[in-house]
XYZ file of N, CA and C in Angstrom:
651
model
N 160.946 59.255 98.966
C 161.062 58.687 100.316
C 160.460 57.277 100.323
N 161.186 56.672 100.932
C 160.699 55.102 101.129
C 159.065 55.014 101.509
N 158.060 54.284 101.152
C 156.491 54.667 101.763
C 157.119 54.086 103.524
N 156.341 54.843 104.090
C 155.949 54.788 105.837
C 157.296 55.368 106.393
N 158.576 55.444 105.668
C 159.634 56.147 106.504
C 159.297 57.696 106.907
N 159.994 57.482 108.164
C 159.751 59.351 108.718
C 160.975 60.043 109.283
N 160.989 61.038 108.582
C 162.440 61.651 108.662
C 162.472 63.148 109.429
N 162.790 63.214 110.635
C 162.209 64.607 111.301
C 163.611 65.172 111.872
N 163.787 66.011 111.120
C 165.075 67.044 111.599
C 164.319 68.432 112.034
N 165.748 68.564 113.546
C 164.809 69.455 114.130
C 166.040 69.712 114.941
N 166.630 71.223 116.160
C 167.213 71.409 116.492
C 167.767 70.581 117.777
N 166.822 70.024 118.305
C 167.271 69.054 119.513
C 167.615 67.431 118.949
N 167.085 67.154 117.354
C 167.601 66.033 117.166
C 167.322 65.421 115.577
N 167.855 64.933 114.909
C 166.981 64.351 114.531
C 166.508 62.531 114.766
N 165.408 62.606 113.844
C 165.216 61.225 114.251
C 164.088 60.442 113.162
N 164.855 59.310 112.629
C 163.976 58.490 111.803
C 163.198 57.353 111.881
N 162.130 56.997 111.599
C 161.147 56.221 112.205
C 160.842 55.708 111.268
N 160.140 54.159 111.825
C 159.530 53.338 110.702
C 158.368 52.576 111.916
N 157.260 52.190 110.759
C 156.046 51.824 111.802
C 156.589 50.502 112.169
N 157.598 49.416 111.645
C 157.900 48.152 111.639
C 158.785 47.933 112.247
N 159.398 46.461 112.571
C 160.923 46.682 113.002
C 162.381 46.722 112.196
N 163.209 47.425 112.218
C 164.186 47.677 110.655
C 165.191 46.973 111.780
N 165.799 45.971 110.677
C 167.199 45.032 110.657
C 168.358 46.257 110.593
N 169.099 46.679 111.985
C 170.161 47.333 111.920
C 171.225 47.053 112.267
N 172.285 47.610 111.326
C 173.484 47.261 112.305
C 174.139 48.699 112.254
N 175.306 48.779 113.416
C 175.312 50.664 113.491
C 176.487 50.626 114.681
N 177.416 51.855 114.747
C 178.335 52.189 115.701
C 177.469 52.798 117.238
N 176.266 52.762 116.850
C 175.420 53.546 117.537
C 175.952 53.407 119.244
N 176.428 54.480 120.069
C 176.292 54.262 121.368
C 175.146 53.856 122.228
N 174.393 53.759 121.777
C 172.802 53.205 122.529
C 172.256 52.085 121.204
N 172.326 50.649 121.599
C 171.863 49.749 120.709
C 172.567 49.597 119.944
N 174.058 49.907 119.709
C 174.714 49.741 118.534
C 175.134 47.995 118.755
N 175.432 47.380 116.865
C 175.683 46.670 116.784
C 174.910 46.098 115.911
N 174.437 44.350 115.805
C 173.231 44.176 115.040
C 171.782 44.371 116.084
N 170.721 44.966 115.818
C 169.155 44.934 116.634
C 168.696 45.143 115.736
N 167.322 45.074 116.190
C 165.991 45.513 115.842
C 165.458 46.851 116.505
N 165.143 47.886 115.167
C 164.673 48.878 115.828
C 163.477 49.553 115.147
N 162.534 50.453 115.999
C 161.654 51.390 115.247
C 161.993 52.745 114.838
N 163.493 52.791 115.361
C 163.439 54.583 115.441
C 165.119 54.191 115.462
N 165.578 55.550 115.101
C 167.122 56.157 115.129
C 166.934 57.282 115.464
N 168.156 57.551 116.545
C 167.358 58.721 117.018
C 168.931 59.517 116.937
N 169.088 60.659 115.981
C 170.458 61.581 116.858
C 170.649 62.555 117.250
N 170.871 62.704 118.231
C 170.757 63.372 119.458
C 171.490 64.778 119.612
N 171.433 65.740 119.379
C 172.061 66.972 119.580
C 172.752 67.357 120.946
N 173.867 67.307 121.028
C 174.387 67.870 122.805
C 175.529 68.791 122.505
N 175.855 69.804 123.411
C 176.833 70.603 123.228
C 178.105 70.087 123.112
N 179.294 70.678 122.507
C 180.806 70.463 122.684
C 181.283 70.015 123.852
N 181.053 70.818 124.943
C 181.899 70.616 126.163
C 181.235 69.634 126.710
N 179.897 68.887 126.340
C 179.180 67.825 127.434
C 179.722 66.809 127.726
N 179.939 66.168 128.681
C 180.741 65.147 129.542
C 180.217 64.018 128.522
N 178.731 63.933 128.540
C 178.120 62.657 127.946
C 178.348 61.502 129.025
N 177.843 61.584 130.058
C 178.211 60.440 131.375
C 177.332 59.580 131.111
N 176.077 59.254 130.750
C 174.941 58.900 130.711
C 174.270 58.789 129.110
N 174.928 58.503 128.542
C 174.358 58.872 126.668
C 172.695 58.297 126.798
N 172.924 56.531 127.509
C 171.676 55.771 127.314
C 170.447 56.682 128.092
N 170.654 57.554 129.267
C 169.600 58.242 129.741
C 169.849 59.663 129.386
N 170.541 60.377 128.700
C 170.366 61.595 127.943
C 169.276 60.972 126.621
N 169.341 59.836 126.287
C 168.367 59.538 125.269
C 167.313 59.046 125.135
N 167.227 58.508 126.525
C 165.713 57.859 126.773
C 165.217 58.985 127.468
N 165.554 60.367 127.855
C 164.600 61.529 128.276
C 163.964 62.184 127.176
N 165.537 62.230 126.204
C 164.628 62.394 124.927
C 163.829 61.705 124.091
N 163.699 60.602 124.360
C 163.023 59.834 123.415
C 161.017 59.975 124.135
N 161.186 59.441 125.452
C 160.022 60.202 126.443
C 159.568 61.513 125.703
N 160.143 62.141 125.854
C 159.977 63.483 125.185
C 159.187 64.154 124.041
N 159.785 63.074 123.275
C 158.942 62.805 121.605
C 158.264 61.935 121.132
N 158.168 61.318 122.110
C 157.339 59.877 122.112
C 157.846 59.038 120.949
N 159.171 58.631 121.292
C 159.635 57.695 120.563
C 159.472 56.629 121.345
N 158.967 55.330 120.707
C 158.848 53.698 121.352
C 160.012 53.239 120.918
N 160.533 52.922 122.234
C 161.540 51.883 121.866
C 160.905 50.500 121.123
N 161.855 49.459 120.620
C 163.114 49.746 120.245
C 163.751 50.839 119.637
N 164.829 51.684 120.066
C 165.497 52.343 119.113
C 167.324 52.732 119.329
N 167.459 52.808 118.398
C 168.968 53.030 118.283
C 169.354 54.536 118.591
N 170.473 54.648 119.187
C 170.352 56.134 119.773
C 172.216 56.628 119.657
N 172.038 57.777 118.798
C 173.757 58.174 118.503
C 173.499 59.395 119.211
N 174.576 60.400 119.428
C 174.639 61.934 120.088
C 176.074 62.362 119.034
N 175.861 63.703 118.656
C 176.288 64.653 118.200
C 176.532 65.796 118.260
N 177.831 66.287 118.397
C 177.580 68.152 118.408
C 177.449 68.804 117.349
N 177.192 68.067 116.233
C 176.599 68.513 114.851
C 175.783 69.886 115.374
N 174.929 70.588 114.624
C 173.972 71.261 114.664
C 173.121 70.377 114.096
N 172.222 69.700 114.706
C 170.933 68.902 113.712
C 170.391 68.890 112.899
N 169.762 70.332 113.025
C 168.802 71.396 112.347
C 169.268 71.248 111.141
N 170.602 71.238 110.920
C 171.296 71.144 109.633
C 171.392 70.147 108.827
N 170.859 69.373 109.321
C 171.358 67.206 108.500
C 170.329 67.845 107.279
N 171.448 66.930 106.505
C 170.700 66.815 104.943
C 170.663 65.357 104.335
N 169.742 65.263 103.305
C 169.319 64.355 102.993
C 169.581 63.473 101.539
N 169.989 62.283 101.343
C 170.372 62.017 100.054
C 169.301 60.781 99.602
N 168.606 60.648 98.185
C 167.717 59.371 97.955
C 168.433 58.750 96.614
N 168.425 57.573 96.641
C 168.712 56.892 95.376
C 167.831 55.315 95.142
N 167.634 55.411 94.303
C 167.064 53.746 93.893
C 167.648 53.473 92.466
N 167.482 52.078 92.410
C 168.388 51.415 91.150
C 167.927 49.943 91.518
N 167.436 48.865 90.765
C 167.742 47.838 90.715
C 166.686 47.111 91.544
N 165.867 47.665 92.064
C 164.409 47.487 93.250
C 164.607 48.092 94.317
N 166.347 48.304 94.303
C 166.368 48.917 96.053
C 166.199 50.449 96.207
N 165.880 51.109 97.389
C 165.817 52.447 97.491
C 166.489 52.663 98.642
N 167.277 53.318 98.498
C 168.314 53.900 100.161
C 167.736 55.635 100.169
N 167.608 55.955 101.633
C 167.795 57.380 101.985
C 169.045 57.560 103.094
N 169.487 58.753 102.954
C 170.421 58.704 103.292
C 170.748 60.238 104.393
N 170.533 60.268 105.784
C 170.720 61.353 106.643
C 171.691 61.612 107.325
N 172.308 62.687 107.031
C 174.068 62.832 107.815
C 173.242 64.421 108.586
N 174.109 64.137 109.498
C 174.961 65.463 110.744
C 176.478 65.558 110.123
N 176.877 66.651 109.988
C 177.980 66.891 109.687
C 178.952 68.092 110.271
N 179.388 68.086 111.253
C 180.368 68.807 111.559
C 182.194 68.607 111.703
N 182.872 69.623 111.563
C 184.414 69.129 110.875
C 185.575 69.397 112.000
N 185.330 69.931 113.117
C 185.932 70.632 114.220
C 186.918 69.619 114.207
N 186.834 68.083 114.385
C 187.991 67.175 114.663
C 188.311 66.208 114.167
N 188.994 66.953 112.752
C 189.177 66.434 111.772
C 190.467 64.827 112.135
N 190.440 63.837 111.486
C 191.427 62.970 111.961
C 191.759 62.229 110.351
N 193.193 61.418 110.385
C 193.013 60.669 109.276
C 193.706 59.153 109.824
N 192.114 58.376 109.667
C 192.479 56.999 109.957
C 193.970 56.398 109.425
N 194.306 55.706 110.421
C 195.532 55.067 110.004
C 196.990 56.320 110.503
N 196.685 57.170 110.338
C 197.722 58.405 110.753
C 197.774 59.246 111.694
N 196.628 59.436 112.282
C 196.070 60.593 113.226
C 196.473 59.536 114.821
N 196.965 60.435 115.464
C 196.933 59.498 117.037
C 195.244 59.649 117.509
N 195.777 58.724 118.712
C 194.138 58.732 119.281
C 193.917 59.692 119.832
N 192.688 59.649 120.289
C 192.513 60.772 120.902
C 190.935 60.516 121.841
N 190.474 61.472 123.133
C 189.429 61.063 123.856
C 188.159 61.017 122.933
N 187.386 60.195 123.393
C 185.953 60.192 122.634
C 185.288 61.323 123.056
N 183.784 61.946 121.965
C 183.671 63.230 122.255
C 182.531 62.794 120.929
N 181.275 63.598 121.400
C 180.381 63.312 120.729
C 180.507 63.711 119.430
N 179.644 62.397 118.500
C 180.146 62.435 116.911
C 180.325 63.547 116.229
N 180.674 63.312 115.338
C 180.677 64.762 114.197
C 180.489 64.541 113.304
N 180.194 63.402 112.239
C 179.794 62.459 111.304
C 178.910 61.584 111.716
N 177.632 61.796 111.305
C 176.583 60.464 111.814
C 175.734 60.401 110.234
N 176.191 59.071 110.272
C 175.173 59.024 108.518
C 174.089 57.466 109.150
N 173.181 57.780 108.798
C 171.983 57.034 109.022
C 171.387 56.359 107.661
N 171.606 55.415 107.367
C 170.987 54.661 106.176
C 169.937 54.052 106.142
N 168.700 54.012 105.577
C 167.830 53.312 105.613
C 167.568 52.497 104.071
N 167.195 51.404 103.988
C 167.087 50.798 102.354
C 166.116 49.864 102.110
N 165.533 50.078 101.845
C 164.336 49.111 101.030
C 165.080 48.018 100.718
N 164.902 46.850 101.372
C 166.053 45.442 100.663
C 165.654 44.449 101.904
N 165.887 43.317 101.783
C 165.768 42.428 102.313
C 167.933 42.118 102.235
N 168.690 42.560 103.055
C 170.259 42.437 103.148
C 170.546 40.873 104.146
N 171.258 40.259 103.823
C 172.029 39.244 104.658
C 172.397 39.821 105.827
N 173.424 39.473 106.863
C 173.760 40.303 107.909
C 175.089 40.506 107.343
N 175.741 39.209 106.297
C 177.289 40.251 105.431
C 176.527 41.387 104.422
N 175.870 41.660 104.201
C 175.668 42.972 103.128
C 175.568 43.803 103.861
N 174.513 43.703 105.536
C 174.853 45.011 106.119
C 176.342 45.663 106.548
N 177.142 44.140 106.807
C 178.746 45.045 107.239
C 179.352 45.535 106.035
N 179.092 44.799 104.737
C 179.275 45.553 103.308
C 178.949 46.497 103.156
N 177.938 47.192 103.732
C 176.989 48.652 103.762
C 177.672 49.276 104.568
N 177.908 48.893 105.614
C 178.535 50.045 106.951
C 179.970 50.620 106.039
N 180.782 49.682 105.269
C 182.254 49.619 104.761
C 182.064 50.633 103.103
N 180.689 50.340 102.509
C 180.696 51.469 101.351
C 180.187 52.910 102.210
N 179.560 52.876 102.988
C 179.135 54.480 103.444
C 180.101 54.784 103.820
N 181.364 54.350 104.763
C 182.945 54.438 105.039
C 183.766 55.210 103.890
N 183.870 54.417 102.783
C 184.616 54.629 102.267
C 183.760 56.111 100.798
N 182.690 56.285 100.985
C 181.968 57.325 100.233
C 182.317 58.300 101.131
N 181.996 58.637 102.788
C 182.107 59.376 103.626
C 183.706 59.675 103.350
N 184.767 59.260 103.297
C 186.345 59.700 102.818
C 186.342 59.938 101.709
N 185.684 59.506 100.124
C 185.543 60.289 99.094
C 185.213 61.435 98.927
N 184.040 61.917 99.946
C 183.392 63.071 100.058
C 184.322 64.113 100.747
N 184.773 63.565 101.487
C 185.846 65.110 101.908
C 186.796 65.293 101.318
N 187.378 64.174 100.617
C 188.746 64.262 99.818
C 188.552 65.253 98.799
N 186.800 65.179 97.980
C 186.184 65.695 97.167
C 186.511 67.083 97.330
N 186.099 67.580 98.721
C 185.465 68.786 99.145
C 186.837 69.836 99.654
N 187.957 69.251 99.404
C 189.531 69.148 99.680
C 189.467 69.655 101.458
N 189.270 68.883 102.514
C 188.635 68.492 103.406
C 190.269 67.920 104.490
N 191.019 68.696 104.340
C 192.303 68.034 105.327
C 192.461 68.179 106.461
N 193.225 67.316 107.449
C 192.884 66.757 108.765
C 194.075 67.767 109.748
N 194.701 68.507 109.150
C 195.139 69.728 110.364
C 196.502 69.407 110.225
N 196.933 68.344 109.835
C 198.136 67.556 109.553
C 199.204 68.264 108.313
N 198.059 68.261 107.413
C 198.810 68.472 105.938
C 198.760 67.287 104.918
N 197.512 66.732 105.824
C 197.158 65.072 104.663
C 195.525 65.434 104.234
N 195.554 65.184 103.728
C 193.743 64.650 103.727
C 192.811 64.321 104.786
N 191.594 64.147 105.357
C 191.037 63.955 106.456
C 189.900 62.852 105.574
N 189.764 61.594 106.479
C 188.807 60.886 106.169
C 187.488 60.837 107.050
N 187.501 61.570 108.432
C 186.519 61.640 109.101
C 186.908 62.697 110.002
N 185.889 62.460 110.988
C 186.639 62.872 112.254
C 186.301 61.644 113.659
N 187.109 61.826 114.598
C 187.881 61.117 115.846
C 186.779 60.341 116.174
N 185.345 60.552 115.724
C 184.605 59.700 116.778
C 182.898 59.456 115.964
N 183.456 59.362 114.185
C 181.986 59.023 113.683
C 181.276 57.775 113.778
N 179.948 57.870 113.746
C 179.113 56.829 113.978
C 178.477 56.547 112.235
N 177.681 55.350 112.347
C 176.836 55.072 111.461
C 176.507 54.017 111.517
N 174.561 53.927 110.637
C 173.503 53.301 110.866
C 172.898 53.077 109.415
N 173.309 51.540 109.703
C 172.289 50.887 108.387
C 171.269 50.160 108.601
N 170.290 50.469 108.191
C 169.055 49.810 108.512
C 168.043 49.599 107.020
N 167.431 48.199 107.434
C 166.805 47.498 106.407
C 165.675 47.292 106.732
N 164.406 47.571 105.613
C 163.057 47.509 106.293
C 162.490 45.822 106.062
N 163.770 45.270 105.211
C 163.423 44.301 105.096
C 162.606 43.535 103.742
N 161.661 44.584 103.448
C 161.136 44.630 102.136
C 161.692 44.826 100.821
N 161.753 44.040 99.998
C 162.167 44.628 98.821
C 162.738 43.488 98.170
N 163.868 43.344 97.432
C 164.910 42.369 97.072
C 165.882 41.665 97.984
N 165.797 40.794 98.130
C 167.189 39.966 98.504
C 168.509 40.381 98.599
N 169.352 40.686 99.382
C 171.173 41.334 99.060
C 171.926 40.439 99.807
N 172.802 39.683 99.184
C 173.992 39.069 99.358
C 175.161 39.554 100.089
N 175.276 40.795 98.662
C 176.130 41.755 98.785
C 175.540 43.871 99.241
N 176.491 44.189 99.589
C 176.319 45.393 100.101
C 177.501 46.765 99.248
N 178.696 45.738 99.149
C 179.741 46.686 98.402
C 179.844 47.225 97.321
N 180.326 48.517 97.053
C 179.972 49.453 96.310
C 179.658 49.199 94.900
N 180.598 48.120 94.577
C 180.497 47.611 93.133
C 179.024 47.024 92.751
N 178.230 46.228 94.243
C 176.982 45.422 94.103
C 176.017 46.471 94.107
N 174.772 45.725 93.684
C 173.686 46.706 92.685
C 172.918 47.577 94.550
N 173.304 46.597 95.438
C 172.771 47.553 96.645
C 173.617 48.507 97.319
N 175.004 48.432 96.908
C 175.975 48.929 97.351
C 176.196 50.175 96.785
N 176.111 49.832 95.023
C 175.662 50.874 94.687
C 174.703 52.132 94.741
N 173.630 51.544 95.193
C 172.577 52.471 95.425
C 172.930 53.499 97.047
N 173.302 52.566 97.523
C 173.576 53.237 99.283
C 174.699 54.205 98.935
N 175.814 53.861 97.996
C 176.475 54.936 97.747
C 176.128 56.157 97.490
N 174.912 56.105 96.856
C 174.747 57.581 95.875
C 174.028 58.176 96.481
N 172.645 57.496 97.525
C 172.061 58.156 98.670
C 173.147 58.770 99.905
N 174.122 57.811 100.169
C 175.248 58.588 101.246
C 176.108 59.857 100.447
N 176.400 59.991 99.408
C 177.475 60.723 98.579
C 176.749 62.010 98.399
N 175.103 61.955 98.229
C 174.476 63.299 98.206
C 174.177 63.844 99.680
N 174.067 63.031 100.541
C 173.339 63.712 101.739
C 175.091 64.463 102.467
N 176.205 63.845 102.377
C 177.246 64.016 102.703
C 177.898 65.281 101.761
N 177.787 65.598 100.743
C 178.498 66.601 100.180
C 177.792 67.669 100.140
N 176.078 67.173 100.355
C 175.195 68.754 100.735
C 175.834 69.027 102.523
N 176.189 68.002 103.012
C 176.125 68.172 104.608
C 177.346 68.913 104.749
N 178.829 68.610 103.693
C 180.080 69.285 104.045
C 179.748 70.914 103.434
N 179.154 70.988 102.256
C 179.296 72.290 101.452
C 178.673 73.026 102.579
N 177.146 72.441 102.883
C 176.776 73.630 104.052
C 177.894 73.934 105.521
N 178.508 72.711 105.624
C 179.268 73.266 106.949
C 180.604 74.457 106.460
N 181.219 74.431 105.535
C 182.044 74.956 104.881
C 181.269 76.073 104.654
N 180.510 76.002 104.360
C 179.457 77.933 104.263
C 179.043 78.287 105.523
N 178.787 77.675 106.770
C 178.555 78.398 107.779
C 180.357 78.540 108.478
N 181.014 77.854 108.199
C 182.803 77.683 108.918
C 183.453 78.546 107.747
N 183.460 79.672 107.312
C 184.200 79.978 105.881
C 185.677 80.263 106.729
């Protein structure tokens, strides 16, 4: 584990913390985009929830647990309890890597029609020891992308269609940099940080599908 990162999975959420402020960029419905944050927080809510209010379903919870803002805030009907975890280092950098994973709505980019938004079902949370440009973080968001569609293709993971499934209808994800570490230019899979974020996302994601596939047989 990265020193001072805190990683707390738990049935109402999980949520990762750093004592500093981490350089993020993220699909996140609360703070998404590029910020500064202390915390990621994702949020557990049922299937059928409207979600009218995401930003104050998350600042009750955050009250709650005494999370200080700044923080970035996703919601999921994942089961939480369940997120698993992937670590890799190579090259000075160290990525950890925390997914929610549930498969209920399965879609395949580029083929699948649209469809209403509906809390995530894929939330991968990156954290990395690195000092990243703000192009290496969108390089980062684009290798956890394209590892997250390796991983189900892997897991033979198809979208209801009769194709393959690369996600589902409404995933999020969060890269965040503590800032410390090496310098990154680059972020893509081929680059030495790109690499590393791969192999932290590729383990936390194929422990996250195998377990959903063992509780969904």
């Amino acid at each position: 584990m990265i020193p001072g990162l805190s990683v707390e999975i738990g049935r109402e959420a999980v949520v990762v913390r750093w004592p500093l402020l981490l350089r993020v960029l993220s699909s996140a419905v609360v703070g998404g985009g590029l910020a500064e944050a202390r915390a990621v927080i994702n949020l557990h809510v049922p299937k059928d929830d409207p979600c009218v209010d995401p930003p104050g379903m998350i600042e009750t919870f955050a009250r709650r647990a005494a999370v200080h803002e700044p923080y970035v805030g996703l919601l999921t009907s994942a089961w939480t309890e369940h997120a698993t975890v992937g670590e890799a280092a190579g090259f000075g950098f160290h990525a950890v890597a925390v997914a929610t994973v549930g498969l209920s709505n399965r879609i395949a980019a580029g083929r699948s029609a649209a469809r209403p938004w509906v809390p995530s079902t894929i939330n991968t949370i990156v954290v990395v020891e690195a000092d990243p440009e703000p192009a290496a973080l969108v390089n980062a968001v684009i290798t956890a992308t394209e590892v997250k569609a390796l991983a189900l293709m892997e897991a033979s993971i198809g979208d209801g269609d009769g194709g393959p499934a690369t996600g589902t209808s409404t995933d999020a994800v969060v890269i965040a940099a503590t800032g410390r570490g090496p310098r990154a230019r680059f972020g893509g899979p081929a680059s030495e940080l790109g690499w590393v974020i791969g192999r932290a996302v590729r383990e936390a994601l194929a422990d996250g599908i195998r377990g959903w596939k063992e509780r969904n047989p």
